[in-house]
Short mmCIF file of C-alpha atoms and ligand atoms in Angstrom, two decimals:
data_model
loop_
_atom_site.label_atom_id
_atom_site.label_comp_id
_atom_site.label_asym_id
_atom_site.label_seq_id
_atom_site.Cartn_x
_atom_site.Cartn_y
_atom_site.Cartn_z
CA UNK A 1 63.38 88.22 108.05
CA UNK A 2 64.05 91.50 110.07
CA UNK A 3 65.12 93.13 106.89
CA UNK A 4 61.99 92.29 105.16
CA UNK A 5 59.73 93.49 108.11
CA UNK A 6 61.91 96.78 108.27
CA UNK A 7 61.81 96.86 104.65
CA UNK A 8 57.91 95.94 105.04
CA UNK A 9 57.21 98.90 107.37
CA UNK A 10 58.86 101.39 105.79
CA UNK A 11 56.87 100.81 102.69
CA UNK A 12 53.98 100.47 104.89
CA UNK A 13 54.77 104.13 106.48
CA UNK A 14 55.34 105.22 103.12
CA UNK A 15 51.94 104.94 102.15
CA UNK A 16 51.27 107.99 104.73
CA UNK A 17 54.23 109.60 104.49
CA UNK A 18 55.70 109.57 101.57
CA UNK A 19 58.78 110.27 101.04
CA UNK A 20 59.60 112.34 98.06
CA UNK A 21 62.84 113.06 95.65
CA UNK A 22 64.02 117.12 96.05
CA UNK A 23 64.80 117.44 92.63
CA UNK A 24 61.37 115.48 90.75
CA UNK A 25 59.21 115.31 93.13
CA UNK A 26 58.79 111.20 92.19
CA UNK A 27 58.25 108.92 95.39
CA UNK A 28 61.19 107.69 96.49
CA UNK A 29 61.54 103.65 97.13
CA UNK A 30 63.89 101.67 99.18
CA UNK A 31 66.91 102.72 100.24
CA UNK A 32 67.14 105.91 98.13
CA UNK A 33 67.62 108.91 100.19
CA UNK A 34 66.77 112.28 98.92
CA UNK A 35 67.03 112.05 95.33
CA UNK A 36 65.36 109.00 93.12
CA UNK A 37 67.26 106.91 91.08
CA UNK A 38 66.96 108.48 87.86
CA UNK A 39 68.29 111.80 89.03
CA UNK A 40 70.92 109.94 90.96
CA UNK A 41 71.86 108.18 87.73
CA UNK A 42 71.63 112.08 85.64
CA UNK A 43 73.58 114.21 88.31
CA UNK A 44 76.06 116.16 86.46
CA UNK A 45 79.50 114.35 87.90
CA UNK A 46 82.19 116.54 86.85
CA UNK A 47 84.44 113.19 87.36
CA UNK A 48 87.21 116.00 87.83
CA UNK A 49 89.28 114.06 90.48
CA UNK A 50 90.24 111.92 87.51
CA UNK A 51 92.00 114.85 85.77
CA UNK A 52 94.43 116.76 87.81
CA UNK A 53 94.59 119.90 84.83
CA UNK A 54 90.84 119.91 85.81
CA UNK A 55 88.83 123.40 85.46
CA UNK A 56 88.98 123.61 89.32
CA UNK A 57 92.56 123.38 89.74
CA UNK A 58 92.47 125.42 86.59
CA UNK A 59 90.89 128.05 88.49
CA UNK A 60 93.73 128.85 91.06
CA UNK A 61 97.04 128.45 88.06
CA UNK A 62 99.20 130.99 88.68
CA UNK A 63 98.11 132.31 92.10
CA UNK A 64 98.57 129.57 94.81
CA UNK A 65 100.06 126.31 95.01
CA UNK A 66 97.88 123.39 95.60
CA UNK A 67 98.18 119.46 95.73
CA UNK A 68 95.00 118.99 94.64
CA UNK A 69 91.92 120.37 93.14
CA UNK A 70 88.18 118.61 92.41
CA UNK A 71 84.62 119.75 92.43
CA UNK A 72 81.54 117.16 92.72
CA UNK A 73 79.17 118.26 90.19
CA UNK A 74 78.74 121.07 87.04
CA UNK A 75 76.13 124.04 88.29
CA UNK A 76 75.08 124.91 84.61
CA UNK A 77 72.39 127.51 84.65
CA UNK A 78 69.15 126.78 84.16
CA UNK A 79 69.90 122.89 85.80
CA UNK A 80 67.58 121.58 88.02
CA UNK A 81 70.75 120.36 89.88
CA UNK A 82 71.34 123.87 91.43
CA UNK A 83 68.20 123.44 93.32
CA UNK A 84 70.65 121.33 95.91
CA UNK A 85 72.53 124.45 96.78
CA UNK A 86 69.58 126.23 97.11
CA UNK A 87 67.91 123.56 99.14
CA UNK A 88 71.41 123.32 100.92
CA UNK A 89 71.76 126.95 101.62
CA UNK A 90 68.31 129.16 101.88
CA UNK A 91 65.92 125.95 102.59
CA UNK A 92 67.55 124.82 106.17
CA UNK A 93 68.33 121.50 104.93
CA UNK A 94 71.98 120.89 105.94
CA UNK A 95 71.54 116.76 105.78
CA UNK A 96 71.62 117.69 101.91
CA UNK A 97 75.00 119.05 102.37
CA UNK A 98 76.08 115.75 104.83
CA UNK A 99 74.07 113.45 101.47
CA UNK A 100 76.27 115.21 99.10
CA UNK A 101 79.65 115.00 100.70
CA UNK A 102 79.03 111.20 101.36
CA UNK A 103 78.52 110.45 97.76
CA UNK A 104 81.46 112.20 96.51
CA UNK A 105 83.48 110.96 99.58
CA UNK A 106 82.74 107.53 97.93
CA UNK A 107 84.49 108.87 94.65
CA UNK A 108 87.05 110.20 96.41
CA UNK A 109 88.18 107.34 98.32
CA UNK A 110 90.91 105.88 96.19
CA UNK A 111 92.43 109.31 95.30
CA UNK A 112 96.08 108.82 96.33
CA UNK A 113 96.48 112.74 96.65
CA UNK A 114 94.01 112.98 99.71
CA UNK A 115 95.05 110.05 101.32
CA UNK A 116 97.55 111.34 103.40
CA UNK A 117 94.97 114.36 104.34
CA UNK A 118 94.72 115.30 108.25
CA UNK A 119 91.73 118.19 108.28
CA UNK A 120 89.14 118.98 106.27
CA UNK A 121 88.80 122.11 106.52
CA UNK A 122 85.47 124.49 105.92
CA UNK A 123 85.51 128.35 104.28
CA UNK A 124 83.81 129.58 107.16
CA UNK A 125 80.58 131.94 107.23
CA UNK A 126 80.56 135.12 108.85
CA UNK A 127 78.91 134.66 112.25
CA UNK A 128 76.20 136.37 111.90
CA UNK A 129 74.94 134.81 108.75
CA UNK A 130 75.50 131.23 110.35
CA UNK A 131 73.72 132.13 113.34
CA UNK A 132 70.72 133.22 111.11
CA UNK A 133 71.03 130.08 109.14
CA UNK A 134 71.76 128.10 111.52
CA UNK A 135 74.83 126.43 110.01
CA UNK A 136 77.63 126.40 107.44
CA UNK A 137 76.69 124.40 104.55
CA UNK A 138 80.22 123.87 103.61
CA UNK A 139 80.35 122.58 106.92
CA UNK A 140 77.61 120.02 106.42
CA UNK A 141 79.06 118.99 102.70
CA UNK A 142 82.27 118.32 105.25
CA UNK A 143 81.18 115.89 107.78
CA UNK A 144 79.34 114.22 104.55
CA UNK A 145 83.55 113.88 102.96
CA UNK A 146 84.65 112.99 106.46
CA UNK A 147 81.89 109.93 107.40
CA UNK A 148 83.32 108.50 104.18
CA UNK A 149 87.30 109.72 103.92
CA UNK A 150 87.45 109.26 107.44
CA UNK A 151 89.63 112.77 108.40
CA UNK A 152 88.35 115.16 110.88
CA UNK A 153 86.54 117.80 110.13
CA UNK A 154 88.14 121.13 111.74
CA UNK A 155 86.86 124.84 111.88
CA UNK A 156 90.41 126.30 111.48
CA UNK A 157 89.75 129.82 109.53
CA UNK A 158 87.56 132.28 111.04
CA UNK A 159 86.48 135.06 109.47
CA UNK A 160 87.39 138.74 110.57
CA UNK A 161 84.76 141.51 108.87
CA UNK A 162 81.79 141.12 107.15
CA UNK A 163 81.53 140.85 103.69
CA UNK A 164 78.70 141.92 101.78
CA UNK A 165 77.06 139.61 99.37
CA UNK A 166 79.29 138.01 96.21
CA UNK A 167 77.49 137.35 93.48
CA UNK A 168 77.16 141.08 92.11
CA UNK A 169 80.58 142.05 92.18
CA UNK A 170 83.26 141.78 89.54
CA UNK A 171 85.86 139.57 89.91
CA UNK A 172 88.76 142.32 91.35
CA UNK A 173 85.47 143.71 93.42
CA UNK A 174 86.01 140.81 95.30
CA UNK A 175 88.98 140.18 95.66
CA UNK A 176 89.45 143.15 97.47
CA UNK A 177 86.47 143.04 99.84
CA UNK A 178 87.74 139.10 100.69
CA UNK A 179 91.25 139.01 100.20
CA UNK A 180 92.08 139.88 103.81
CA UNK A 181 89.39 138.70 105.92
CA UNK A 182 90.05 135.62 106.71
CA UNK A 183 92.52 134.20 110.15
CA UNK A 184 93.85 130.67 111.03
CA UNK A 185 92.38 130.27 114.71
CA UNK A 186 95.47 128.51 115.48
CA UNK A 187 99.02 127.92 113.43
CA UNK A 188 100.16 125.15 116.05
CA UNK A 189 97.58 122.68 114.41
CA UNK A 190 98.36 123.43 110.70
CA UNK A 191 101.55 123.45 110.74
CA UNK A 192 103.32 120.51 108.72
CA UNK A 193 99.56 119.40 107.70
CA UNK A 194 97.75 118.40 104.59
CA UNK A 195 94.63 120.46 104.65
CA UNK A 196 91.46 120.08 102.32
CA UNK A 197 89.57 122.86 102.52
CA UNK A 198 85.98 122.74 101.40
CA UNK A 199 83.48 125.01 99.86
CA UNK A 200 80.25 124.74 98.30
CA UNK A 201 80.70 126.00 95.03
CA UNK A 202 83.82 127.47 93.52
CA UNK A 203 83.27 130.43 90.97
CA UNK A 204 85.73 133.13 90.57
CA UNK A 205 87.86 131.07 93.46
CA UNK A 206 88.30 134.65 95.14
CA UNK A 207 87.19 133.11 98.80
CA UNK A 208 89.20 129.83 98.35
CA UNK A 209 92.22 131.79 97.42
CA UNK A 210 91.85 134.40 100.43
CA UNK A 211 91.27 130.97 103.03
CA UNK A 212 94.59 129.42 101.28
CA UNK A 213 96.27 132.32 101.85
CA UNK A 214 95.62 132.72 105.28
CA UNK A 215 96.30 128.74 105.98
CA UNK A 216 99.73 129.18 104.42
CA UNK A 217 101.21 131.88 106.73
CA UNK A 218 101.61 128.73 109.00
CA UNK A 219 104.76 127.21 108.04
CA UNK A 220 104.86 124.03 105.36
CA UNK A 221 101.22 123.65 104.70
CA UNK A 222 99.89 121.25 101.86
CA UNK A 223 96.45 122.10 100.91
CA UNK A 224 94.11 120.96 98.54
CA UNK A 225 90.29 122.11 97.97
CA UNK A 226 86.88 120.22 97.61
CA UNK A 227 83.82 121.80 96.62
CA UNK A 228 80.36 120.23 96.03
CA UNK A 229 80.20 122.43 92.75
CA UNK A 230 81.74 124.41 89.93
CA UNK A 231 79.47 127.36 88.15
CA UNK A 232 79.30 127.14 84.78
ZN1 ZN B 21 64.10 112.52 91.10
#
């Protein structure tokens, strides 16, 4: 009876407010949260987690060692998918980043390779830029994994020098501006751990690699790396 009344009055306040999918705009009904059920049903899973050659473990062969490798979802160009990131990062809506990370933290759960995982880990932003924004989206996509995977999320890196912005840069471009930039705030707590670190999309892998590399000048340090997307 209280579920139908709940259910009842959220209809009811639906009829004022509706509440709309992000993606198609389409009212949304019941329990569905951000996105409707037909663009739930079309996201484009990458089901990578399934495949340990995968394209995102792919992306760091040959240059660091890691246990494990996944991204949630393709970002192919012209999908109407990427307008989550952009939602997630320029449109100060960080619950899309917690949405996301719970969904794929539901995939994730019987992956034997995370299980024995202590911190999840977040590339950080430069300061300044999260102040302006207000938060880290890789931090929000984060808590999402932890609700679900139940591990701790941990702000572990910090960044040292700004960076100017990625996407225009060829691929040793940036690996020179990031590759020494980032710092583990403090080696006592990843030492001996199993580490996922997180970002929100993984291109040329450039800021992934420079985090790993900083996480494994602490001694005997298992990592493996999350990220809500993969460009394509
Ligand atoms: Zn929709």
């Amino acid at each position: 009876m209280l579920i139908f009344l709940t259910n009842f009055f959220s209809d009811f306040l639906s009829l004022f407010y509706p509440r709309k999918c992000l993606l198609c705009g389409n009212q949304l009904v019941g329990d569905n949260k951000f996105l409707c059920t037909n663009c739930l049903y079309d996201m484009p899973k990458t089901q990578f987690h399934e495949k340990s050659g995968n394209k995102t473990a792919q992306v760091f062969w040959g240059r660091v060692d890691l246990n494990f490798a996944a991204s949630y979802l393709y970002f192919y160009k012209a999908s109407k998918y990427r307008k989550l990131i952009h939602l997630l990062k320029y449109k100060n809506k960080p619950e899309v980043g917690v949405f996301l990370g719970e969904l794929y933290g539901g995939e994730l759960i019987n992956v034997e390779k995370l299980k024995d995982a202590d911190f999840i880990v977040p590339v950080p932003l430069h300061p300044k830029k999260q102040r302006i924004r207000g938060y880290n989206q890789s931090e929000e996509f984060s808590k999402g994994l932890s609700n679900v995977l139940n591990v701790p999320v941990a702000n572990l890196l910090k960044r040292k020098v700004f960076t100017e912005t990625q996407t225009k840069k060829s691929r040793e471009e940036r690996w020179n501006n990031v590759k020494d930039v980032f710092d583990v705030t403090d080696c006592d707590k990843v030492e001996g751990k199993h580490i996922i670190l997180t970002d929100d999309v993984v291109t040329t892998g450039a800021t992934l690699e420079a985090c790993m590399l900083a996480l494994k000048r602490c001694k005997d340090v298992k990592i493996s790396v999350l990220t809500l997307g993969i460009a394509q």
